[in-house]
Amino acid sequence: MKACPVCEDRGVVIKNNVAVPCPCNKQRALVNRFKEAGLPEGLRNHTFDKFNFKYYSRLRVDPERKITYYESARRTFQAAQDFVRNFKNDRHIDGLLITGPVGSGKTFLAACIANALLETEVLLLFVVVPDLLDRLRSTYDQNRQGADYSEKDLLDAAREVPLLFLDDLGAHNYTEWTKNKLYSILNYRVNHRLPVIITTNISLEDLGEYLGERTTSRICQMCWPYRLPVEDDIRMVQRRERLREG
């Protein structure tokens, strides 16, 4: 079955005896950009208009920022939208560090940024940190079959892409090896003024304990910190909502 009923997947249509590009080319190009960016399929429909502030309390105060959870979310959301607008005009702006507990909407908001920029053909790379580290480790496996990338390939891609997303820089057990790999990526990007969007469940004050002073210093140098505090894991709240509706 042909995917496009207009051009039957040929990519062109004939109008007045002239071959012209089919409108489906634009959509295919967008799909390819999603794939090349590494954005998981489940995040590709996340847009700013779907971000719901009802999950952020207007009464509870964030002890770190001394503002309500709702106000903290509003500021973080605005910073994300501002980044999209400003990055279109300047590819060397500061990035964002979005902190918060598990299920607070950090990845959702990062995906909103990525999707908005992919629509304008921005070249970016979205990586989940534990997955990136696993892929780097796999390059040392001498029994690996059909390897189509090396450690250098992976590191170069993360270092040099115009915009990098590091999702889930969580409270894992970071060895000296993993710390060095992350430092290598971030240090390169600092030196070349290439922004990064980072999401993490580690507070800004505790980053050094997990990542070391060198890497934490680079993050503070290149990112504006924002926080998304919630009372309950939004995913679990949404699950309960669906069960009640069903």
PDB file of N, CA, C and O in Angstrom, residues 138-179:
ATOM      1  N   SER A 138      29.343  -0.038  24.990  1.00  0.00           N
ATOM      2  CA  SER A 138      29.240  -1.159  24.042  1.00  0.00           C
ATOM      3  C   SER A 138      30.330  -1.125  22.987  1.00  0.00           C
ATOM      4  O   SER A 138      30.656  -2.155  22.399  1.00  0.00           O
ATOM      5  N   THR A 139      30.920   0.047  22.740  1.00  0.00           N
ATOM      6  CA  THR A 139      31.963   0.124  21.721  1.00  0.00           C
ATOM      7  C   THR A 139      33.233  -0.589  22.161  1.00  0.00           C
ATOM      8  O   THR A 139      34.115  -0.854  21.345  1.00  0.00           O
ATOM      9  N   TYR A 140      33.328  -0.906  23.462  1.00  0.00           N
ATOM     10  CA  TYR A 140      34.502  -1.617  23.965  1.00  0.00           C
ATOM     11  C   TYR A 140      34.323  -3.134  23.868  1.00  0.00           C
ATOM     12  O   TYR A 140      35.263  -3.888  24.153  1.00  0.00           O
ATOM     13  N   ASP A 141      33.124  -3.578  23.495  1.00  0.00           N
ATOM     14  CA  ASP A 141      32.836  -5.014  23.401  1.00  0.00           C
ATOM     15  C   ASP A 141      33.453  -5.576  22.126  1.00  0.00           C
ATOM     16  O   ASP A 141      32.998  -5.286  21.019  1.00  0.00           O
ATOM     17  N   GLN A 142      34.476  -6.397  22.270  1.00  0.00           N
ATOM     18  CA  GLN A 142      35.174  -6.950  21.112  1.00  0.00           C
ATOM     19  C   GLN A 142      34.325  -7.954  20.342  1.00  0.00           C
ATOM     20  O   GLN A 142      34.617  -8.266  19.189  1.00  0.00           O
ATOM     21  N   ASN A 143      33.277  -8.455  20.993  1.00  0.00           N
ATOM     22  CA  ASN A 143      32.398  -9.428  20.333  1.00  0.00           C
ATOM     23  C   ASN A 143      31.193  -8.772  19.668  1.00  0.00           C
ATOM     24  O   ASN A 143      30.312  -9.463  19.156  1.00  0.00           O
ATOM     25  N   ARG A 144      31.159  -7.441  19.685  1.00  0.00           N
ATOM     26  CA  ARG A 144      30.022  -6.728  19.096  1.00  0.00           C
ATOM     27  C   ARG A 144      29.977  -6.987  17.596  1.00  0.00           C
ATOM     28  O   ARG A 144      30.977  -6.841  16.894  1.00  0.00           O
ATOM     29  N   GLN A 145      28.801  -7.363  17.097  1.00  0.00           N
ATOM     30  CA  GLN A 145      28.625  -7.691  15.688  1.00  0.00           C
ATOM     31  C   GLN A 145      27.988  -6.529  14.928  1.00  0.00           C
ATOM     32  O   GLN A 145      27.087  -5.860  15.433  1.00  0.00           O
ATOM     33  N   GLY A 146      28.464  -6.305  13.714  1.00  0.00           N
ATOM     34  CA  GLY A 146      27.834  -5.317  12.839  1.00  0.00           C
ATOM     35  C   GLY A 146      27.861  -3.913  13.374  1.00  0.00           C
ATOM     36  O   GLY A 146      26.929  -3.137  13.154  1.00  0.00           O
ATOM     37  N   ALA A 147      28.903  -3.539  14.098  1.00  0.00           N
ATOM     38  CA  ALA A 147      28.992  -2.200  14.670  1.00  0.00           C
ATOM     39  C   ALA A 147      29.091  -1.157  13.561  1.00  0.00           C
ATOM     40  O   ALA A 147      29.935  -1.254  12.674  1.00  0.00           O
ATOM     41  N   ASP A 148      28.213  -0.174  13.612  1.00  0.00           N
ATOM     42  CA  ASP A 148      28.230   0.875  12.596  1.00  0.00           C
ATOM     43  C   ASP A 148      28.631   2.223  13.171  1.00  0.00           C
ATOM     44  O   ASP A 148      28.497   3.252  12.522  1.00  0.00           O
ATOM     45  N   TYR A 149      29.120   2.233  14.424  1.00  0.00           N
ATOM     46  CA  TYR A 149      29.599   3.467  15.029  1.00  0.00           C
ATOM     47  C   TYR A 149      30.680   3.133  16.058  1.00  0.00           C
ATOM     48  O   TYR A 149      30.722   2.031  16.600  1.00  0.00           O
ATOM     49  N   SER A 150      31.559   4.082  16.274  1.00  0.00           N
ATOM     50  CA  SER A 150      32.636   3.933  17.251  1.00  0.00           C
ATOM     51  C   SER A 150      32.396   4.880  18.414  1.00  0.00           C
ATOM     52  O   SER A 150      31.501   5.734  18.372  1.00  0.00           O
ATOM     53  N   GLU A 151      33.194   4.760  19.447  1.00  0.00           N
ATOM     54  CA  GLU A 151      33.102   5.695  20.571  1.00  0.00           C
ATOM     55  C   GLU A 151      33.322   7.120  20.083  1.00  0.00           C
ATOM     56  O   GLU A 151      32.603   8.041  20.490  1.00  0.00           O
ATOM     57  N   LYS A 152      34.280   7.310  19.212  1.00  0.00           N
ATOM     58  CA  LYS A 152      34.561   8.646  18.679  1.00  0.00           C
ATOM     59  C   LYS A 152      33.361   9.196  17.913  1.00  0.00           C
ATOM     60  O   LYS A 152      33.044  10.384  18.015  1.00  0.00           O
ATOM     61  N   ASP A 153      32.688   8.346  17.143  1.00  0.00           N
ATOM     62  CA  ASP A 153      31.500   8.783  16.409  1.00  0.00           C
ATOM     63  C   ASP A 153      30.440   9.337  17.357  1.00  0.00           C
ATOM     64  O   ASP A 153      29.849  10.399  17.112  1.00  0.00           O
ATOM     65  N   LEU A 154      30.198   8.602  18.444  1.00  0.00           N
ATOM     66  CA  LEU A 154      29.180   9.013  19.406  1.00  0.00           C
ATOM     67  C   LEU A 154      29.570  10.309  20.108  1.00  0.00           C
ATOM     68  O   LEU A 154      28.747  11.226  20.258  1.00  0.00           O
ATOM     69  N   LEU A 155      30.816  10.378  20.544  1.00  0.00           N
ATOM     70  CA  LEU A 155      31.264  11.566  21.257  1.00  0.00           C
ATOM     71  C   LEU A 155      31.287  12.785  20.343  1.00  0.00           C
ATOM     72  O   LEU A 155      30.877  13.884  20.742  1.00  0.00           O
ATOM     73  N   ASP A 156      31.747  12.598  19.112  1.00  0.00           N
ATOM     74  CA  ASP A 156      31.795  13.716  18.181  1.00  0.00           C
ATOM     75  C   ASP A 156      30.397  14.258  17.887  1.00  0.00           C
ATOM     76  O   ASP A 156      30.198  15.476  17.780  1.00  0.00           O
ATOM     77  N   ALA A 157      29.434  13.350  17.748  1.00  0.00           N
ATOM     78  CA  ALA A 157      28.060  13.786  17.482  1.00  0.00           C
ATOM     79  C   ALA A 157      27.527  14.629  18.636  1.00  0.00           C
ATOM     80  O   ALA A 157      26.920  15.682  18.430  1.00  0.00           O
ATOM     81  N   ALA A 158      27.766  14.179  19.872  1.00  0.00           N
ATOM     82  CA  ALA A 158      27.282  14.907  21.045  1.00  0.00           C
ATOM     83  C   ALA A 158      28.037  16.210  21.252  1.00  0.00           C
ATOM     84  O   ALA A 158      27.468  17.202  21.715  1.00  0.00           O
ATOM     85  N   ARG A 159      29.302  16.217  20.906  1.00  0.00           N
ATOM     86  CA  ARG A 159      30.099  17.436  21.071  1.00  0.00           C
ATOM     87  C   ARG A 159      29.720  18.506  20.053  1.00  0.00           C
ATOM     88  O   ARG A 159      29.633  19.694  20.380  1.00  0.00           O
ATOM     89  N   GLU A 160      29.517  18.123  18.801  1.00  0.00           N
ATOM     90  CA  GLU A 160      29.498  19.079  17.703  1.00  0.00           C
ATOM     91  C   GLU A 160      28.118  19.495  17.206  1.00  0.00           C
ATOM     92  O   GLU A 160      27.996  20.482  16.477  1.00  0.00           O
ATOM     93  N   VAL A 161      27.069  18.755  17.555  1.00  0.00           N
ATOM     94  CA  VAL A 161      25.736  19.106  17.075  1.00  0.00           C
ATOM     95  C   VAL A 161      25.374  20.516  17.562  1.00  0.00           C
ATOM     96  O   VAL A 161      25.727  20.903  18.687  1.00  0.00           O
ATOM     97  N   PRO A 162      24.697  21.328  16.744  1.00  0.00           N
ATOM     98  CA  PRO A 162      24.382  22.703  17.155  1.00  0.00           C
ATOM     99  C   PRO A 162      23.612  22.811  18.468  1.00  0.00           C
ATOM    100  O   PRO A 162      23.814  23.749  19.230  1.00  0.00           O
ATOM    101  N   LEU A 163      22.717  21.844  18.732  1.00  0.00           N
ATOM    102  CA  LEU A 163      21.956  21.861  19.987  1.00  0.00           C
ATOM    103  C   LEU A 163      21.855  20.441  20.518  1.00  0.00           C
ATOM    104  O   LEU A 163      21.392  19.546  19.818  1.00  0.00           O
ATOM    105  N   LEU A 164      22.283  20.256  21.764  1.00  0.00           N
ATOM    106  CA  LEU A 164      22.274  18.935  22.396  1.00  0.00           C
ATOM    107  C   LEU A 164      21.291  18.925  23.564  1.00  0.00           C
ATOM    108  O   LEU A 164      21.258  19.853  24.375  1.00  0.00           O
ATOM    109  N   PHE A 165      20.489  17.865  23.639  1.00  0.00           N
ATOM    110  CA  PHE A 165      19.618  17.613  24.788  1.00  0.00           C
ATOM    111  C   PHE A 165      20.187  16.418  25.557  1.00  0.00           C
ATOM    112  O   PHE A 165      20.365  15.340  24.979  1.00  0.00           O
ATOM    113  N   LEU A 166      20.462  16.610  26.839  1.00  0.00           N
ATOM    114  CA  LEU A 166      20.883  15.519  27.716  1.00  0.00           C
ATOM    115  C   LEU A 166      19.738  15.268  28.689  1.00  0.00           C
ATOM    116  O   LEU A 166      19.593  15.977  29.690  1.00  0.00           O
ATOM    117  N   ASP A 167      18.932  14.270  28.381  1.00  0.00           N
ATOM    118  CA  ASP A 167      17.752  13.970  29.189  1.00  0.00           C
ATOM    119  C   ASP A 167      18.088  12.935  30.257  1.00  0.00           C
ATOM    120  O   ASP A 167      18.835  11.983  30.006  1.00  0.00           O
ATOM    121  N   ASP A 168      17.532  13.121  31.452  1.00  0.00           N
ATOM    122  CA  ASP A 168      17.676  12.168  32.553  1.00  0.00           C
ATOM    123  C   ASP A 168      19.120  12.031  33.019  1.00  0.00           C
ATOM    124  O   ASP A 168      19.656  10.929  33.125  1.00  0.00           O
ATOM    125  N   LEU A 169      19.731  13.163  33.282  1.00  0.00           N
ATOM    126  CA  LEU A 169      21.040  13.148  33.937  1.00  0.00           C
ATOM    127  C   LEU A 169      20.770  12.883  35.413  1.00  0.00           C
ATOM    128  O   LEU A 169      20.869  13.774  36.250  1.00  0.00           O
ATOM    129  N   GLY A 170      20.384  11.647  35.713  1.00  0.00           N
ATOM    130  CA  GLY A 170      19.845  11.319  37.027  1.00  0.00           C
ATOM    131  C   GLY A 170      20.886  10.987  38.064  1.00  0.00           C
ATOM    132  O   GLY A 170      22.091  11.028  37.821  1.00  0.00           O
ATOM    133  N   ALA A 171      20.379  10.653  39.240  1.00  0.00           N
ATOM    134  CA  ALA A 171      21.243  10.335  40.382  1.00  0.00           C
ATOM    135  C   ALA A 171      21.740   8.900  40.283  1.00  0.00           C
ATOM    136  O   ALA A 171      21.411   8.043  41.096  1.00  0.00           O
ATOM    137  N   HIS A 172      22.550   8.647  39.256  1.00  0.00           N
ATOM    138  CA  HIS A 172      23.105   7.314  39.060  1.00  0.00           C
ATOM    139  C   HIS A 172      24.463   7.221  39.747  1.00  0.00           C
ATOM    140  O   HIS A 172      24.985   8.200  40.273  1.00  0.00           O
ATOM    141  N   ASN A 173      25.053   6.043  39.700  1.00  0.00           N
ATOM    142  CA  ASN A 173      26.397   5.850  40.236  1.00  0.00           C
ATOM    143  C   ASN A 173      27.399   6.155  39.127  1.00  0.00           C
ATOM    144  O   ASN A 173      27.768   5.286  38.345  1.00  0.00           O
ATOM    145  N   TYR A 174      27.848   7.403  39.060  1.00  0.00           N
ATOM    146  CA  TYR A 174      28.753   7.816  38.003  1.00  0.00           C
ATOM    147  C   TYR A 174      30.188   7.446  38.363  1.00  0.00           C
ATOM    148  O   TYR A 174      30.724   7.901  39.373  1.00  0.00           O
ATOM    149  N   THR A 175      30.795   6.617  37.528  1.00  0.00           N
ATOM    150  CA  THR A 175      32.189   6.246  37.715  1.00  0.00           C
ATOM    151  C   THR A 175      33.080   7.355  37.164  1.00  0.00           C
ATOM    152  O   THR A 175      32.600   8.284  36.504  1.00  0.00           O
ATOM    153  N   GLU A 176      34.382   7.248  37.410  1.00  0.00           N
ATOM    154  CA  GLU A 176      35.305   8.232  36.846  1.00  0.00           C
ATOM    155  C   GLU A 176      35.249   8.203  35.324  1.00  0.00           C
ATOM    156  O   GLU A 176      35.385   9.235  34.668  1.00  0.00           O
ATOM    157  N   TRP A 177      35.020   7.014  34.755  1.00  0.00           N
ATOM    158  CA  TRP A 177      34.938   6.891  33.301  1.00  0.00           C
ATOM    159  C   TRP A 177      33.745   7.674  32.762  1.00  0.00           C
ATOM    160  O   TRP A 177      33.881   8.449  31.810  1.00  0.00           O
ATOM    161  N   THR A 178      32.574   7.495  33.385  1.00  0.00           N
ATOM    162  CA  THR A 178      31.384   8.196  32.900  1.00  0.00           C
ATOM    163  C   THR A 178      31.503   9.702  33.147  1.00  0.00           C
ATOM    164  O   THR A 178      31.088  10.502  32.312  1.00  0.00           O
ATOM    165  N   LYS A 179      32.071  10.078  34.274  1.00  0.00           N
ATOM    166  CA  LYS A 179      32.270  11.505  34.542  1.00  0.00           C
ATOM    167  C   LYS A 179      33.163  12.133  33.478  1.00  0.00           C
ATOM    168  O   LYS A 179      32.903  13.246  33.019  1.00  0.00           O
TER     169      LYS A 179
END
